[in-house]
Structure formats: structure tokens, C-alpha cells
PDB file of C-alpha atoms and ligand atoms in Angstrom:
ATOM      1  CA  UNK A 242    -148.516 -39.943 -79.316  1.00 92.00           C
ATOM      2  CA  UNK A 243    -145.040 -40.886 -78.182  1.00 97.00           C
ATOM      3  CA  UNK A 244    -142.654 -38.478 -76.488  1.00 98.00           C
ATOM      4  CA  UNK A 245    -139.164 -38.582 -77.949  1.00 98.00           C
ATOM      5  CA  UNK A 246    -136.078 -37.026 -76.380  1.00 98.00           C
ATOM      6  CA  UNK A 247    -133.481 -36.400 -79.062  1.00 98.00           C
ATOM      7  CA  UNK A 248    -130.061 -35.917 -77.494  1.00 98.00           C
ATOM      8  CA  UNK A 249    -127.179 -34.699 -79.636  1.00 98.00           C
ATOM      9  CA  UNK A 250    -123.918 -35.213 -77.759  1.00 98.00           C
ATOM     10  CA  UNK A 251    -120.962 -33.739 -79.607  1.00 96.00           C
ATOM     11  CA  UNK A 252    -118.026 -35.397 -77.887  1.00 96.00           C
ATOM     12  CA  UNK A 253    -115.168 -37.101 -79.683  1.00 95.00           C
ATOM     13  CA  UNK A 254    -112.945 -37.267 -76.603  1.00 94.00           C
ATOM     14  CA  UNK A 255    -113.170 -41.053 -76.530  1.00 96.00           C
ATOM     15  CA  UNK A 256    -112.025 -41.525 -80.137  1.00 94.00           C
ATOM     16  CA  UNK A 257    -108.626 -41.284 -81.781  1.00 90.00           C
ATOM     17  CA  UNK A 258    -110.144 -38.714 -84.117  1.00 90.00           C
ATOM     18  CA  UNK A 259    -111.581 -35.945 -81.914  1.00 90.00           C
ATOM     19  CA  UNK A 260    -113.579 -34.580 -84.872  1.00 91.00           C
ATOM     20  CA  UNK A 261    -115.999 -37.497 -84.334  1.00 94.00           C
ATOM     21  CA  UNK A 262    -117.781 -34.905 -82.169  1.00 94.00           C
ATOM     22  CA  UNK A 263    -118.877 -33.125 -85.328  1.00 94.00           C
ATOM     23  CA  UNK A 264    -121.313 -35.913 -86.313  1.00 96.00           C
ATOM     24  CA  UNK A 265    -123.869 -34.471 -83.894  1.00 96.00           C
ATOM     25  CA  UNK A 266    -123.260 -30.942 -85.144  1.00 95.00           C
ATOM     26  CA  UNK A 267    -123.637 -32.074 -88.771  1.00 96.00           C
ATOM     27  CA  UNK A 268    -126.946 -33.803 -88.002  1.00 96.00           C
ATOM     28  CA  UNK A 269    -128.185 -30.613 -86.361  1.00 95.00           C
ATOM     29  CA  UNK A 270    -126.972 -28.207 -89.053  1.00 95.00           C
ATOM     30  CA  UNK A 271    -128.243 -30.301 -91.965  1.00 96.00           C
ATOM     31  CA  UNK A 272    -131.634 -30.741 -90.307  1.00 95.00           C
ATOM     32  CA  UNK A 273    -131.497 -34.510 -90.774  1.00 96.00           C
ATOM     33  CA  UNK A 274    -133.895 -35.048 -87.882  1.00 97.00           C
ATOM     34  CA  UNK A 275    -136.718 -33.032 -89.449  1.00 97.00           C
ATOM     35  CA  UNK A 276    -138.865 -36.088 -90.397  1.00 97.00           C
ATOM     36  CA  UNK A 277    -138.880 -37.207 -86.749  1.00 98.00           C
ATOM     37  CA  UNK A 278    -139.389 -33.733 -85.283  1.00 97.00           C
ATOM     38  CA  UNK A 279    -142.242 -32.967 -87.701  1.00 97.00           C
ATOM     39  CA  UNK A 280    -143.970 -36.353 -87.321  1.00 97.00           C
ATOM     40  CA  UNK A 281    -147.588 -35.770 -86.247  1.00 97.00           C
ATOM     41  CA  UNK A 282    -147.600 -38.787 -83.900  1.00 97.00           C
ATOM     42  CA  UNK A 283    -144.410 -37.770 -82.078  1.00 98.00           C
ATOM     43  CA  UNK A 284    -143.801 -35.103 -79.493  1.00 98.00           C
ATOM     44  CA  UNK A 285    -140.083 -34.265 -79.653  1.00 98.00           C
ATOM     45  CA  UNK A 286    -137.689 -32.329 -77.518  1.00 98.00           C
ATOM     46  CA  UNK A 287    -134.132 -31.757 -78.750  1.00 97.00           C
ATOM     47  CA  UNK A 288    -131.057 -31.329 -76.553  1.00 98.00           C
ATOM     48  CA  UNK A 289    -127.618 -30.443 -77.841  1.00 97.00           C
ATOM     49  CA  UNK A 290    -124.362 -30.245 -75.930  1.00 95.00           C
ATOM     50  CA  UNK A 291    -120.834 -30.011 -77.240  1.00 94.00           C
ATOM     51  CA  UNK A 292    -117.407 -30.825 -75.907  1.00 90.00           C
ATOM     52  CA  UNK A 293    -115.782 -29.784 -79.133  1.00 74.00           C
ATOM     53  CA  UNK A 294    -112.210 -28.723 -79.688  1.00 77.00           C
ATOM     54  CA  UNK A 295    -110.783 -25.854 -81.648  1.00 73.00           C
ATOM     55  CA  UNK A 296    -108.593 -26.705 -84.644  1.00 70.00           C
ATOM     56  CA  UNK A 297    -105.559 -25.854 -82.521  1.00 71.00           C
ATOM     57  CA  UNK A 298    -106.662 -28.105 -79.653  1.00 75.00           C
ATOM     58  CA  UNK A 299    -107.322 -30.950 -82.098  1.00 74.00           C
ATOM     59  CA  UNK A 300    -103.644 -30.962 -82.989  1.00 70.00           C
ATOM     60  CA  UNK A 301    -102.575 -31.360 -79.345  1.00 76.00           C
ATOM     61  CA  UNK A 302    -101.479 -34.695 -78.018  1.00 82.00           C
ATOM     62  CA  UNK A 303    -103.862 -34.750 -75.064  1.00 89.00           C
ATOM     63  CA  UNK A 304    -102.948 -36.902 -72.065  1.00 91.00           C
ATOM     64  CA  UNK A 305    -104.851 -40.053 -71.156  1.00 93.00           C
ATOM     65  CA  UNK A 306    -106.030 -38.256 -68.010  1.00 94.00           C
ATOM     66  CA  UNK A 307    -107.350 -35.189 -69.854  1.00 92.00           C
ATOM     67  CA  UNK A 308    -109.215 -37.370 -72.315  1.00 93.00           C
ATOM     68  CA  UNK A 309    -110.662 -39.531 -69.563  1.00 96.00           C
ATOM     69  CA  UNK A 310    -111.836 -36.469 -67.624  1.00 95.00           C
ATOM     70  CA  UNK A 311    -113.534 -35.046 -70.698  1.00 95.00           C
ATOM     71  CA  UNK A 312    -115.169 -38.398 -71.483  1.00 97.00           C
ATOM     72  CA  UNK A 313    -116.464 -38.426 -67.915  1.00 97.00           C
ATOM     73  CA  UNK A 314    -117.857 -34.905 -68.271  1.00 97.00           C
ATOM     74  CA  UNK A 315    -119.771 -35.844 -71.404  1.00 97.00           C
ATOM     75  CA  UNK A 316    -120.987 -39.222 -70.147  1.00 98.00           C
ATOM     76  CA  UNK A 317    -122.043 -37.815 -66.769  1.00 98.00           C
ATOM     77  CA  UNK A 318    -124.101 -35.104 -68.474  1.00 98.00           C
ATOM     78  CA  UNK A 319    -125.633 -37.698 -70.795  1.00 98.00           C
ATOM     79  CA  UNK A 320    -126.357 -40.158 -67.981  1.00 98.00           C
ATOM     80  CA  UNK A 321    -128.174 -37.544 -65.902  1.00 98.00           C
ATOM     81  CA  UNK A 322    -130.218 -36.308 -68.850  1.00 98.00           C
ATOM     82  CA  UNK A 323    -131.144 -39.827 -70.026  1.00 98.00           C
ATOM     83  CA  UNK A 324    -132.205 -40.870 -66.517  1.00 98.00           C
ATOM     84  CA  UNK A 325    -134.628 -37.947 -66.317  1.00 98.00           C
ATOM     85  CA  UNK A 326    -136.050 -38.456 -69.800  1.00 98.00           C
ATOM     86  CA  UNK A 327    -136.562 -42.210 -69.271  1.00 98.00           C
ATOM     87  CA  UNK A 328    -138.355 -41.487 -65.991  1.00 98.00           C
ATOM     88  CA  UNK A 329    -140.745 -39.243 -67.939  1.00 98.00           C
ATOM     89  CA  UNK A 330    -141.522 -42.252 -70.149  1.00 97.00           C
ATOM     90  CA  UNK A 331    -139.825 -40.822 -73.227  1.00 98.00           C
ATOM     91  CA  UNK A 332    -138.115 -42.735 -76.024  1.00 98.00           C
ATOM     92  CA  UNK A 333    -134.488 -41.607 -76.197  1.00 98.00           C
ATOM     93  CA  UNK A 334    -132.603 -41.058 -79.432  1.00 98.00           C
ATOM     94  CA  UNK A 335    -128.948 -40.272 -78.711  1.00 98.00           C
ATOM     95  CA  UNK A 336    -126.668 -39.125 -81.508  1.00 98.00           C
ATOM     96  CA  UNK A 337    -122.906 -38.873 -81.012  1.00 97.00           C
ATOM     97  CA  UNK A 338    -120.130 -38.335 -80.886  1.00 96.00           C
ATOM     98  CA  UNK A 339    -118.035 -41.384 -80.254  1.00 98.00           C
ATOM     99  CA  UNK A 340    -119.028 -44.708 -78.699  1.00 98.00           C
ATOM    100  CA  UNK A 341    -117.725 -43.907 -75.192  1.00 98.00           C
ATOM    101  CA  UNK A 342    -121.039 -42.032 -74.859  1.00 98.00           C
ATOM    102  CA  UNK A 343    -122.738 -45.435 -74.503  1.00 98.00           C
ATOM    103  CA  UNK A 344    -121.475 -45.543 -70.917  1.00 98.00           C
ATOM    104  CA  UNK A 345    -123.597 -42.466 -70.198  1.00 98.00           C
ATOM    105  CA  UNK A 346    -126.664 -43.495 -72.179  1.00 98.00           C
ATOM    106  CA  UNK A 347    -127.169 -46.970 -70.767  1.00 98.00           C
ATOM    107  CA  UNK A 348    -126.101 -46.271 -67.176  1.00 98.00           C
ATOM    108  CA  UNK A 349    -128.694 -43.470 -67.305  1.00 98.00           C
ATOM    109  CA  UNK A 350    -131.335 -45.956 -68.448  1.00 98.00           C
ATOM    110  CA  UNK A 351    -130.300 -48.327 -65.655  1.00 98.00           C
ATOM    111  CA  UNK A 352    -130.331 -45.553 -63.034  1.00 98.00           C
ATOM    112  CA  UNK A 353    -133.892 -44.730 -64.100  1.00 98.00           C
ATOM    113  CA  UNK A 354    -134.812 -48.230 -62.883  1.00 98.00           C
ATOM    114  CA  UNK A 355    -135.391 -49.748 -66.291  1.00 98.00           C
ATOM    115  CA  UNK A 356    -135.056 -53.514 -66.818  1.00 98.00           C
ATOM    116  CA  UNK A 357    -133.627 -53.695 -70.340  1.00 98.00           C
ATOM    117  CA  UNK A 358    -131.510 -55.711 -72.733  1.00 98.00           C
ATOM    118  CA  UNK A 359    -129.169 -54.201 -75.302  1.00 98.00           C
ATOM    119  CA  UNK A 360    -128.375 -55.015 -78.932  1.00 98.00           C
ATOM    120  CA  UNK A 361    -124.908 -53.735 -79.828  1.00 98.00           C
ATOM    121  CA  UNK A 362    -124.328 -53.217 -83.575  1.00 98.00           C
ATOM    122  CA  UNK A 363    -120.615 -52.648 -84.170  1.00 98.00           C
ATOM    123  CA  UNK A 364    -117.535 -53.861 -86.058  1.00 98.00           C
ATOM    124  CA  UNK A 365    -115.718 -53.852 -82.714  1.00 98.00           C
ATOM    125  CA  UNK A 366    -116.333 -55.469 -79.338  1.00 98.00           C
ATOM    126  CA  UNK A 367    -115.474 -52.241 -77.456  1.00 98.00           C
ATOM    127  CA  UNK A 368    -114.556 -54.448 -74.503  1.00 98.00           C
ATOM    128  CA  UNK A 369    -111.101 -53.087 -73.703  1.00 98.00           C
ATOM    129  CA  UNK A 370    -109.941 -51.602 -70.418  1.00 97.00           C
ATOM    130  CA  UNK A 371    -106.969 -49.297 -69.792  1.00 97.00           C
ATOM    131  CA  UNK A 372    -105.021 -52.466 -68.933  1.00 96.00           C
ATOM    132  CA  UNK A 373    -105.570 -54.143 -72.313  1.00 96.00           C
ATOM    133  CA  UNK A 374    -105.941 -51.185 -74.702  1.00 93.00           C
ATOM    134  CA  UNK A 375    -102.901 -50.140 -76.737  1.00 90.00           C
ATOM    135  CA  UNK A 376    -104.532 -46.882 -77.850  1.00 92.00           C
ATOM    136  CA  UNK A 377    -106.108 -45.870 -74.496  1.00 94.00           C
ATOM    137  CA  UNK A 378    -109.120 -44.676 -76.493  1.00 96.00           C
ATOM    138  CA  UNK A 379    -112.192 -44.854 -74.216  1.00 97.00           C
ATOM    139  CA  UNK A 380    -114.498 -45.514 -77.199  1.00 98.00           C
ATOM    140  CA  UNK A 381    -113.020 -49.025 -77.153  1.00 98.00           C
ATOM    141  CA  UNK A 382    -114.090 -49.544 -73.530  1.00 98.00           C
ATOM    142  CA  UNK A 383    -117.854 -48.983 -73.060  1.00 98.00           C
ATOM    143  CA  UNK A 384    -118.866 -52.658 -73.186  1.00 98.00           C
ATOM    144  CA  UNK A 385    -116.479 -53.736 -70.419  1.00 98.00           C
ATOM    145  CA  UNK A 386    -117.560 -50.734 -68.322  1.00 98.00           C
ATOM    146  CA  UNK A 387    -121.269 -51.515 -68.807  1.00 98.00           C
ATOM    147  CA  UNK A 388    -120.551 -55.114 -67.760  1.00 98.00           C
ATOM    148  CA  UNK A 389    -118.869 -53.820 -64.593  1.00 98.00           C
ATOM    149  CA  UNK A 390    -115.204 -54.197 -65.511  1.00 97.00           C
ATOM    150  CA  UNK A 391    -112.368 -51.722 -66.027  1.00 96.00           C
ATOM    151  CA  UNK A 392    -111.980 -48.162 -64.797  1.00 97.00           C
ATOM    152  CA  UNK A 393    -113.966 -47.463 -61.594  1.00 97.00           C
ATOM    153  CA  UNK A 394    -115.053 -44.000 -62.754  1.00 98.00           C
ATOM    154  CA  UNK A 395    -116.573 -45.484 -65.914  1.00 98.00           C
ATOM    155  CA  UNK A 396    -118.440 -48.371 -64.358  1.00 96.00           C
ATOM    156  CA  UNK A 397    -119.614 -46.223 -61.444  1.00 97.00           C
ATOM    157  CA  UNK A 398    -121.626 -44.073 -63.821  1.00 98.00           C
ATOM    158  CA  UNK A 399    -124.251 -46.612 -62.794  1.00 98.00           C
ATOM    159  CA  UNK A 400    -125.580 -46.197 -59.235  1.00 98.00           C
ATOM    160  CA  UNK A 401    -125.398 -49.961 -58.788  1.00 98.00           C
ATOM    161  CA  UNK A 402    -123.013 -51.459 -61.349  1.00 98.00           C
ATOM    162  CA  UNK A 403    -122.986 -53.403 -63.517  1.00 98.00           C
ATOM    163  CA  UNK A 404    -125.394 -51.699 -65.890  1.00 98.00           C
ATOM    164  CA  UNK A 405    -125.674 -54.904 -67.927  1.00 98.00           C
ATOM    165  CA  UNK A 406    -125.633 -58.573 -67.041  1.00 98.00           C
ATOM    166  CA  UNK A 407    -123.888 -60.723 -69.679  1.00 98.00           C
ATOM    167  CA  UNK A 408    -127.198 -62.279 -70.786  1.00 98.00           C
ATOM    168  CA  UNK A 409    -128.621 -58.778 -71.319  1.00 98.00           C
ATOM    169  CA  UNK A 410    -126.194 -57.983 -74.135  1.00 98.00           C
ATOM    170  CA  UNK A 411    -126.070 -59.269 -77.716  1.00 98.00           C
ATOM    171  CA  UNK A 412    -123.401 -58.071 -80.159  1.00 98.00           C
ATOM    172  CA  UNK A 413    -123.771 -58.146 -83.937  1.00 98.00           C
ATOM    173  CA  UNK A 414    -121.525 -57.202 -86.875  1.00 97.00           C
ATOM    174  CA  UNK A 415    -118.336 -58.001 -84.944  1.00 98.00           C
ATOM    175  CA  UNK A 416    -115.190 -58.488 -87.023  1.00 97.00           C
ATOM    176  CA  UNK A 417    -112.343 -56.382 -85.588  1.00 97.00           C
ATOM    177  CA  UNK A 418    -111.165 -57.088 -82.051  1.00 97.00           C
ATOM    178  CA  UNK A 419    -108.244 -58.038 -79.848  1.00 97.00           C
ATOM    179  CA  UNK A 420    -107.912 -61.410 -78.161  1.00 97.00           C
ATOM    180  CA  UNK A 421    -108.213 -59.866 -74.658  1.00 97.00           C
ATOM    181  CA  UNK A 422    -111.653 -58.511 -75.525  1.00 98.00           C
ATOM    182  CA  UNK A 423    -112.774 -61.801 -77.008  1.00 98.00           C
ATOM    183  CA  UNK A 424    -111.587 -63.770 -73.986  1.00 98.00           C
ATOM    184  CA  UNK A 425    -113.326 -61.356 -71.609  1.00 98.00           C
ATOM    185  CA  UNK A 426    -116.671 -61.559 -73.435  1.00 98.00           C
ATOM    186  CA  UNK A 427    -116.573 -65.265 -74.192  1.00 97.00           C
ATOM    187  CA  UNK A 428    -115.772 -66.043 -70.568  1.00 98.00           C
ATOM    188  CA  UNK A 429    -118.914 -64.123 -69.586  1.00 98.00           C
ATOM    189  CA  UNK A 430    -120.801 -65.972 -72.345  1.00 98.00           C
ATOM    190  CA  UNK A 431    -121.975 -62.783 -74.014  1.00 98.00           C
ATOM    191  CA  UNK A 432    -123.680 -63.647 -77.310  1.00 98.00           C
ATOM    192  CA  UNK A 433    -121.524 -62.424 -80.205  1.00 97.00           C
ATOM    193  CA  UNK A 434    -122.466 -62.652 -83.892  1.00 97.00           C
ATOM    194  CA  UNK A 435    -119.266 -62.473 -85.941  1.00 96.00           C
ATOM    195  CA  UNK A 436    -119.547 -60.858 -89.329  1.00 94.00           C
ATOM    196  CA  UNK A 437    -116.233 -61.363 -91.103  1.00 84.00           C
ATOM    197  CA  UNK A 438    -115.606 -60.667 -94.756  1.00 74.00           C
ATOM    198  CA  UNK A 439    -115.879 -64.345 -95.620  1.00 76.00           C
ATOM    199  CA  UNK A 440    -118.613 -65.105 -93.163  1.00 79.00           C
ATOM    200  CA  UNK A 441    -121.898 -63.294 -93.023  1.00 82.00           C
ATOM    201  CA  UNK A 442    -125.411 -64.074 -91.827  1.00 91.00           C
ATOM    202  CA  UNK A 443    -128.850 -62.567 -92.224  1.00 94.00           C
ATOM    203  CA  UNK A 444    -128.371 -59.579 -89.923  1.00 96.00           C
ATOM    204  CA  UNK A 445    -132.046 -58.608 -89.987  1.00 97.00           C
ATOM    205  CA  UNK A 446    -133.167 -62.091 -89.006  1.00 97.00           C
ATOM    206  CA  UNK A 447    -130.524 -62.119 -86.261  1.00 97.00           C
ATOM    207  CA  UNK A 448    -131.693 -58.715 -84.992  1.00 98.00           C
ATOM    208  CA  UNK A 449    -135.301 -59.909 -84.787  1.00 98.00           C
ATOM    209  CA  UNK A 450    -134.261 -63.053 -82.915  1.00 98.00           C
ATOM    210  CA  UNK A 451    -132.081 -60.997 -80.562  1.00 98.00           C
ATOM    211  CA  UNK A 452    -134.920 -58.582 -79.822  1.00 98.00           C
ATOM    212  CA  UNK A 453    -137.291 -61.417 -79.016  1.00 98.00           C
ATOM    213  CA  UNK A 454    -134.702 -63.212 -76.904  1.00 98.00           C
ATOM    214  CA  UNK A 455    -133.960 -60.089 -74.845  1.00 98.00           C
ATOM    215  CA  UNK A 456    -137.674 -59.425 -74.358  1.00 98.00           C
ATOM    216  CA  UNK A 457    -138.118 -62.882 -72.809  1.00 98.00           C
ATOM    217  CA  UNK A 458    -135.817 -61.777 -69.967  1.00 97.00           C
ATOM    218  CA  UNK A 459    -136.458 -58.016 -69.882  1.00 98.00           C
ATOM    219  CA  UNK A 460    -139.409 -55.672 -70.176  1.00 97.00           C
ATOM    220  CA  UNK A 461    -137.682 -53.451 -72.748  1.00 98.00           C
ATOM    221  CA  UNK A 462    -134.668 -53.351 -75.039  1.00 98.00           C
ATOM    222  CA  UNK A 463    -132.363 -50.700 -76.462  1.00 98.00           C
ATOM    223  CA  UNK A 464    -130.019 -50.492 -79.429  1.00 98.00           C
ATOM    224  CA  UNK A 465    -126.493 -49.117 -79.539  1.00 99.00           C
ATOM    225  CA  UNK A 466    -125.624 -48.591 -83.186  1.00 98.00           C
ATOM    226  CA  UNK A 467    -122.024 -47.832 -84.130  1.00 98.00           C
ATOM    227  CA  UNK A 468    -122.196 -46.994 -87.826  1.00 98.00           C
ATOM    228  CA  UNK A 469    -118.946 -48.884 -88.429  1.00 98.00           C
ATOM    229  CA  UNK A 470    -120.989 -52.067 -87.937  1.00 98.00           C
ATOM    230  CA  UNK A 471    -122.246 -51.427 -91.463  1.00 97.00           C
ATOM    231  CA  UNK A 472    -120.097 -52.243 -94.490  1.00 96.00           C
ATOM    232  CA  UNK A 473    -117.808 -49.201 -94.953  1.00 97.00           C
ATOM    233  CA  UNK A 474    -118.725 -49.001 -98.629  1.00 96.00           C
ATOM    234  CA  UNK A 475    -122.048 -47.566 -97.367  1.00 97.00           C
ATOM    235  CA  UNK A 476    -120.699 -45.659 -94.379  1.00 97.00           C
ATOM    236  CA  UNK A 477    -117.071 -44.625 -94.981  1.00 98.00           C
ATOM    237  CA  UNK A 478    -117.365 -41.556 -92.741  1.00 98.00           C
ATOM    238  CA  UNK A 479    -116.160 -43.143 -89.536  1.00 98.00           C
ATOM    239  CA  UNK A 480    -112.849 -43.215 -87.648  1.00 96.00           C
ATOM    240  CA  UNK A 481    -112.184 -46.959 -87.421  1.00 96.00           C
ATOM    241  CA  UNK A 482    -113.740 -48.677 -90.461  1.00 97.00           C
ATOM    242  CA  UNK A 483    -113.400 -52.456 -90.881  1.00 96.00           C
ATOM    243  CA  UNK A 484    -113.841 -54.402 -94.103  1.00 94.00           C
ATOM    244  CA  UNK A 485    -116.950 -56.516 -94.498  1.00 92.00           C
ATOM    245  CA  UNK A 486    -119.874 -55.769 -92.252  1.00 94.00           C
ATOM    246  CA  UNK A 487    -123.638 -55.625 -92.247  1.00 96.00           C
ATOM    247  CA  UNK A 488    -125.527 -54.537 -95.353  1.00 96.00           C
ATOM    248  CA  UNK A 489    -127.117 -51.117 -94.938  1.00 97.00           C
ATOM    249  CA  UNK A 490    -130.460 -52.608 -95.966  1.00 97.00           C
ATOM    250  CA  UNK A 491    -130.353 -55.115 -93.101  1.00 97.00           C
ATOM    251  CA  UNK A 492    -129.847 -52.296 -90.584  1.00 98.00           C
ATOM    252  CA  UNK A 493    -132.712 -50.346 -92.150  1.00 98.00           C
ATOM    253  CA  UNK A 494    -134.982 -53.383 -91.911  1.00 98.00           C
ATOM    254  CA  UNK A 495    -133.927 -53.898 -88.290  1.00 98.00           C
ATOM    255  CA  UNK A 496    -134.508 -50.311 -87.198  1.00 98.00           C
ATOM    256  CA  UNK A 497    -137.664 -49.772 -89.267  1.00 98.00           C
ATOM    257  CA  UNK A 498    -140.322 -48.014 -87.180  1.00 98.00           C
ATOM    258  CA  UNK A 499    -138.362 -48.614 -83.987  1.00 98.00           C
ATOM    259  CA  UNK A 500    -139.454 -45.274 -82.505  1.00 98.00           C
ATOM    260  CA  UNK A 501    -142.995 -46.720 -82.423  1.00 98.00           C
ATOM    261  CA  UNK A 502    -141.954 -50.063 -80.917  1.00 98.00           C
ATOM    262  CA  UNK A 503    -143.454 -49.895 -77.402  1.00 97.00           C
ATOM    263  CA  UNK A 504    -140.861 -52.413 -76.206  1.00 98.00           C
ATOM    264  CA  UNK A 505    -137.938 -50.293 -77.349  1.00 98.00           C
ATOM    265  CA  UNK A 506    -136.615 -47.829 -74.786  1.00 98.00           C
ATOM    266  CA  UNK A 507    -134.162 -46.032 -77.028  1.00 98.00           C
ATOM    267  CA  UNK A 508    -131.486 -45.990 -79.665  1.00 98.00           C
ATOM    268  CA  UNK A 509    -128.084 -44.398 -79.931  1.00 98.00           C
ATOM    269  CA  UNK A 510    -126.199 -43.810 -83.173  1.00 98.00           C
ATOM    270  CA  UNK A 511    -122.491 -43.054 -82.870  1.00 98.00           C
ATOM    271  CA  UNK A 512    -119.139 -42.684 -84.650  1.00 98.00           C
ATOM    272  CA  UNK A 513    -120.344 -40.650 -87.632  1.00 98.00           C
ATOM    273  CA  UNK A 514    -117.460 -38.367 -88.631  1.00 96.00           C
ATOM    274  CA  UNK A 515    -118.528 -36.056 -91.480  1.00 96.00           C
ATOM    275  CA  UNK A 516    -114.901 -35.029 -92.117  1.00 95.00           C
ATOM    276  CA  UNK A 517    -114.074 -38.583 -93.224  1.00 96.00           C
ATOM    277  CA  UNK A 518    -117.096 -38.994 -95.494  1.00 97.00           C
ATOM    278  CA  UNK A 519    -116.716 -39.824 -99.185  1.00 97.00           C
ATOM    279  CA  UNK A 520    -119.106 -38.212-101.673  1.00 97.00           C
ATOM    280  CA  UNK A 521    -121.602 -37.683 -98.834  1.00 97.00           C
ATOM    281  CA  UNK A 522    -122.293 -41.447 -98.790  1.00 98.00           C
ATOM    282  CA  UNK A 523    -122.465 -41.646 -94.987  1.00 98.00           C
ATOM    283  CA  UNK A 524    -124.554 -38.493 -94.842  1.00 98.00           C
ATOM    284  CA  UNK A 525    -127.056 -40.054 -97.268  1.00 98.00           C
ATOM    285  CA  UNK A 526    -127.067 -43.348 -95.326  1.00 97.00           C
ATOM    286  CA  UNK A 527    -127.589 -41.516 -92.035  1.00 97.00           C
ATOM    287  CA  UNK A 528    -130.488 -39.546 -93.511  1.00 97.00           C
ATOM    288  CA  UNK A 529    -132.087 -42.729 -94.816  1.00 97.00           C
ATOM    289  CA  UNK A 530    -131.696 -44.479 -91.486  1.00 97.00           C
ATOM    290  CA  UNK A 531    -133.370 -41.568 -89.661  1.00 97.00           C
ATOM    291  CA  UNK A 532    -136.328 -41.752 -92.086  1.00 97.00           C
ATOM    292  CA  UNK A 533    -136.499 -45.512 -91.535  1.00 98.00           C
ATOM    293  CA  UNK A 534    -136.825 -45.121 -87.773  1.00 98.00           C
ATOM    294  CA  UNK A 535    -140.330 -43.686 -88.206  1.00 98.00           C
ATOM    295  CA  UNK A 536    -141.531 -45.591 -91.267  1.00 95.00           C
ATOM    296  CA  UNK A 537    -144.163 -48.226 -90.642  1.00 87.00           C
TER     297      UNK A 537
HETATM  298 MN1  LIG B 128    -118.086 -49.004 -81.187  1.00 52.19          MN
END
């Protein structure tokens, strides 16, 4: 029996499209998590919190400061919750919301005293800071914050930053980024697997290698899965899609049965925006991925 803490965090304050918050709400309302919750070998607890906006508020041009403060509210809540659940020995499944939530998830894991590596599935490097970002969207900043760079409030979500050492992070699916992000990560020698339209690799094989590599240096590993890492023809319902990307099947193979992997500490799935979906394709993909997490 494994204890699983399912955490639905409905915050889109870090994204350009605030309605990214509604991914968590959609997952809850459509009962997508039922196969996990009903699994006889799992003991689940579900948390839900929302920092949603009214339709009127969504049309506001919120200041950088307001958005940062709201991102900090959501990530602080998430960090505290994750720390407690990890200390209980639970597997954490975090569903967003936008990718700025990763600052809360993984600093919470670190604060719980866990020695872990992280596989980051994404089209983007998410390694901006307020100095380099043109959009000032915090969902483009979690990787730099987790590595101890950028805004003090973000990186200090960890009791003793940085949350991650460069060798503890492996990125996969990367194909849309700015040169400042690339320079920052390459200088730190973070492993990055580029997945351009004209260049692809076996993403499942790479995931397996990454997992094994991280487990040579750490006792556990986690996965941060931005659904835009997948080819947008499978998952169009996301705010910043990028052409090319990982085949849905490769992600399914990678995440198959991960809830039962004793070496895996947790998984987060972010950037699902049901309002941008086409013919419920992303909804169907999300549902399939959830079923995969517990299939042996
Ligand atoms: Mn991302």
C-alpha cells in the first residue's frame, strides 16, 4: 500500500493566460483522478486550493508586483503542504495550474530533507529571471529559482537554497528558449535534451537513462511534466505551445506505473488549460496519462 497525496493547485498567476488555473478545476470536476483514487493498492488524500480570478479580473492588466505576490501565495501554500506530505512518506502528485508552481513543489521536497534529482519535461527551459524575461511571466522562471538564481523571494522558498544542484536536473523536450536561458543553463552544465522539429530522439530511452543517472547521485527522483513538452498535436490545450515535441506515447511509456516506483518521490503535471483545448484532445491525453501512472 502506498500513500498518495494528490494536490490540485489552481493558480494561473504565473502564466500569460490566467485561465491556466482551470486545469486543476477541470481535472477535479471531470473526475479524471478516479482510477488513482479507487486503486486498491493506493491510499489517497486529495487537496484542492484555488487562486482563481473572476472573468472581470481576468481582463485586468495586473501589475508585475500583484502577479508575483499571488505566485508567492500559491507556491508558499504548496511548499508547506508538500513538505508535510513528503515527511509522512507519501508520494506527491501535484496538478496545476501553471509551471511557476514547481518552485513550491520542489522547494517543499527539499525542505522535507529529501535528496532528489529532477527530470524536467518541457518545451521551454523556464530559466528566465525578471532581468532577462520580456514577458515577466513567473512560469518562465522556476528553473533558475530552483537553481538558486533570480528573485530572492522565489529562491528563498527553500530553507537553504538552492533547491537543486545543476547535476540534479535533467531537461527533456526543449525546443523554445531565449539565449539568456541557454547561456545560464549551459554555463552550469545542466543536461539538456533538445527536441526540435527536425531533431528528435527516443524520449523514453532518454527518460530511463536520466532516471538511472539521477539515482546514482540521489536516493530518489521526481518529475516535473509541463504538457507543452509533448507535441501540440496531442496536447493543444496549453498556453505556450511549440511545434515538434515528444510523442505522447513516449511520455506514457516513461510515466508508466510511476506511482509504484519506490525511487520516485513525486510528479507534477502543469500548464493544462481546458479553455484552449481542441476537440477535447488534451483532456483525452490527460486522462490517458493519469491511467498510465498506475498501470503496471
Ligand atoms: Mn514549463
